[in-house]
Each structure stands twice: as C-alpha cells, then as structure tokens.
Amino acid sequence: MSEELLINVTPNETRVALVENGVLQEVQIERQRSSSIVGNVYRGKVNRVLPGMQAAFVDIGLDRAGFLHASDIPQLDGEGMELIDDAELDIHTRVHEGKTLLVQVVKAPMGTKGARLTTHLSLSSRYLVYMPNNSHIGVSQRIESEEERQRLRDIVTDICSNDEQVSSGGYIVRTIAEGASRDELLSDMLFLQKLWIDRTADLTEKKVPSLVYRDMSLALRSLRDMSHPNLEKIRIDSRETYEKIIEFTNRYSPELSNRVFLYQGQRPLFDLYSVEDEIEKALHKRVDLKSGGYLIIEQTEAMTTVDVNTGTYVGTRKLEETIFKTNLEAASSLARQLRLRNLGGIIIVDFIDMVEPEHRRQVQRTFEKALEKDRARTSLTAVSDLGLIEMTRKRIRESLGQSLCEPCPHCQGRGQLKSAETICLEIFREITRESRQFECEKILVLASQPVIDRLLDEESDNVAELETFIGHPIQLQVELLYGQEQYDIIPA
Ligand SMILES: [Zn+2]
C-alpha cells in the first residue's frame, strides 16, 4: 500500500491530507495556532506566594500570571529529579517569591483566569510521553492486554537501564504504541531526549520569563505521528515550511529527508487526488455507494448514527443478495468515512437487515478488517438481530464537521425550519399577549417575506379577525434580512 502526505500551508491555516493508493483517508486542519498555549513550557518567575491557597502566581510573560498549586510542584532532589515520597505539602518549602522555575501550561487562560501551570514537565512523541524530571515508567491504561502492557514496560525499562544512548528521564507508553517494536520505541526515546536537550541547552542565558518549548506545528506533528515505512512521499506547497521540515527530518529522522518534496505544480496541491472535493463531501450527511445504495451519517451531541440504505428496488429473488452486497460496500466505505470525518465516541450503525447469519458475520468481518487501518482505537459489538452494530472510536481532536462548521443560524442546527404557518400562529399569540400589556394605537409586525406573504394571503381572514378582537389595526412589513423564524411585534 502506498501512502502520501500532502501539506497545504497558507498564512491562516495548515491542512494535512493522508492519501492511500490515491484515496483520501484523513485530514487534519489547524488554524491560528497561536491561540493554544497548552503544553508550552516557560521559564517563569514566582510573583506571589499565597499560603492560604497553597498556591503561587508565576509570571510567564502573558497578560495574566499563571496559577501553580503546591500539588503541582514536586520536590526535586539534588540532581533535579522529582522525589516520589513527598507527603509534606507546604508551598513555602517549594517556592518563594522571585524564584525562577520551569513550568508547563496544563489549562489555557480563560476570561480573567490565568493559565493553570505545573512543574511536572512532559513532552510527547508518537509513542511516548517523556518526563525529563523523573524516572517513572508507565503504560497507558487504555492498552487492555496485560501481556502487551508488560511487553512494552519491559522494553522501555530495558532500554533505560541498558542502552547507553538513553540518559535519565521517565516515560509513559501511549495507547497508540500497542504493537510497537523495540526499535520504534528506542527511536522515539532518542528523539525526545534530543529535543529536550536542544530546548534547554542555553536555558540560563534566556531572559525570564521566556518560552522554552512549544508543541510542534501541525506540519511537524503530522510527520511525527503519521510517518512510517509505507509513507512514500511528503509534499508541501510552502517553501518556508518545506525548509523547516527538512531541517527537522535531517536532525531527528534523516531516513525521511529524501521523501520530502517541495510542491510547485500549477494545480493547487489539494486538487491532486480530488482532496478538496472529498473534504467538501465529508461535510454532507449522505455518502453514495457504487452499488446504488447510500449511507446517512448524522452526528449528534451524544453519538453518531449511521443508516445504510439500498438504492433502487430490485425484485425479491435477488433482494437478500443486493442487501448483502450493499452492506459489504457500506462497511468498507464507513470505515473510511469515520477516519476522514474523525468521528468519535459512540457510533451506532444500522446495516440493512440480513436473513443469513453467514452474511451478518461477513459484513462484521469486512468492517473489522477495514477498521484495522485506523490509528484511532475502535471496539465494536457483533451485528445484533436488528442489524445494529454499536461501536466506540477514540479520538483526541474534534471532528472535521466541528472544526469547519458552526450550527446553522436559521434553524439553530436542527436542520429544519419552523414552517411559515407555525410562525404566523406564533405571531398571532404574541400580538394577543402584547396588546393586553401595552397601550398602543397599532401593532407593527416585522417578518420575513414568506411569513408576510402568508399573512396577506392564507391568513388574511385571521389577521382581520384579530384586528377586531384587539381593537387596533395590524400593520405588516417585510424585513429582508430576517430568516423565516425571525419576527418582531412592535406596539406603536
Ligand atoms: Zn439550518
């Protein structure tokens, strides 16, 4: 299988597309990256110590000082390593006003609150989280197999105590490392160590406060997280980013350097492999299948539901066969859509009912097989008698729809508008209410064109009756900028 990474860079956003055998599989988009400072490490200075709150304010160079609680400040030994047995919790034994220290942002500043900080520093790579100040080795709880967890822990422990290239520090093995080889883990450890040494080499010469480390840009992160031997080509359409990437790969993964290319073609980069079109399509609910069937994918706050439908009706004799084929195609197509749309949480898939148990099993197997390529972890139940599969998919980022869209202002995201008739009836109720509350000579109604049209036509008798009832004339006026559900009743 051949894979290609396309990196499209403009001043406002960076977009990364992963294409497998000419078919778009994943998209990541990052806008205004300056807005997120979570994960940044600063060399800061303690402004104030608050003994009552067991906390300190630390100047990290932002508008507001960051907040650091005593429980987020482990004691360090003479070599700068965290002491594990550390029952005493007194802020004064840890920091004092004017003290310079390294802190990492765990929560972004919000409103009038400054950033929440910790001195437990950590940096992530594809498979590992590196903690330069302690020597703890752990494995993500989300790797369920005890055997696999032990294997990973053994590898990392062994590398830490026997490999001369690796110096001190602690590691947590991330969920994505399930199945990773010793070489892969070792190369991540070396990468993290190098990165940390690079960032902290001239620390004491830096002014206080200053930024010491920030998580990599999307372009570099995608190289870190997506690069593996199948990745044949990485194309970037910005010279500046291309040069940064080359600098990065030369330093941290030289084997990738000869696969990185600056794209200077006439066509926009995302027109290759119809990436732009595929992104557009991935925002729609309906996905057409070659067999004539289609999927309807709907994302709600609680879950995502997927409905599989056959296309045109084809006689009863062949019906079971058609349904089986449509479900098979739906299974592969859906696995790709889940990745592309980056849907997470609970997903309920309603395949078309199949009579044959063997057909059900085959659809399930096809779906499982197709999900294997997904880097996000998925788990699913067997196809139930009703043809439903319940599954979960773990993901960190928001979905493609969430990152590119906002709820429709006309329907508040319901996908439907109240009919003009419903709005007319609401207006009548509102006029009755207002006329009781306010002294007025007439009532002015501002509403959208379709609603005013209806008031003047189908509802004209009701309007006349209401005028008699309230004893005042009702004046109607179109407000061109109003959506169908918008109106105003003004006693005048
Ligand atoms: Zn709408």
PDB file of C-alpha atoms in Angstrom, residues 14 42 55 61 66 84 86 115-116 119-120 130 136 169 171 192-193 195-196 260 284 289 328 405 431:
ATOM      1  CA  THR A  14      -2.289  24.428   7.722  1.00  0.00           C
ATOM      2  CA  TYR A  42       8.061  28.557  30.061  1.00  0.00           C
ATOM      3  CA  ALA A  55      -0.517  28.230  45.522  1.00  0.00           C
ATOM      4  CA  GLY A  61       5.177  36.612  30.067  1.00  0.00           C
ATOM      5  CA  GLY A  66      -0.210  31.650  35.709  1.00  0.00           C
ATOM      6  CA  ILE A  84       8.378  10.319  44.833  1.00  0.00           C
ATOM      7  CA  ASP A  86       6.625  13.547  49.242  1.00  0.00           C
ATOM      8  CA  ALA A 115      -3.167  29.721  32.775  1.00  0.00           C
ATOM      9  CA  ARG A 116      -3.016  26.700  35.106  1.00  0.00           C
ATOM     10  CA  THR A 119       6.169  21.827  37.139  1.00  0.00           C
ATOM     11  CA  HIS A 120       5.669  18.139  36.194  1.00  0.00           C
ATOM     12  CA  TYR A 130       8.780  11.861  28.183  1.00  0.00           C
ATOM     13  CA  HIS A 136       8.860   6.659  36.366  1.00  0.00           C
ATOM     14  CA  GLY A 169      14.079  10.569  32.495  1.00  0.00           C
ATOM     15  CA  TYR A 171       8.386   7.576  30.124  1.00  0.00           C
ATOM     16  CA  LEU A 192      12.529  13.197  22.776  1.00  0.00           C
ATOM     17  CA  GLN A 193      15.822  13.335  24.568  1.00  0.00           C
ATOM     18  CA  LEU A 195      14.524  17.622  21.551  1.00  0.00           C
ATOM     19  CA  TRP A 196      14.655  18.371  25.285  1.00  0.00           C
ATOM     20  CA  VAL A 260      10.115  15.206   1.382  1.00  0.00           C
ATOM     21  CA  HIS A 284     -22.521  16.094   3.959  1.00  0.00           C
ATOM     22  CA  LEU A 289     -22.113   3.853  -2.681  1.00  0.00           C
ATOM     23  CA  LEU A 328     -20.394  -5.081   2.438  1.00  0.00           C
ATOM     24  CA  CYS A 405     -18.718  24.252  10.535  1.00  0.00           C
ATOM     25  CA  ILE A 431     -49.937  40.037  19.283  1.00  0.00           C
TER      26      ILE A 431
END
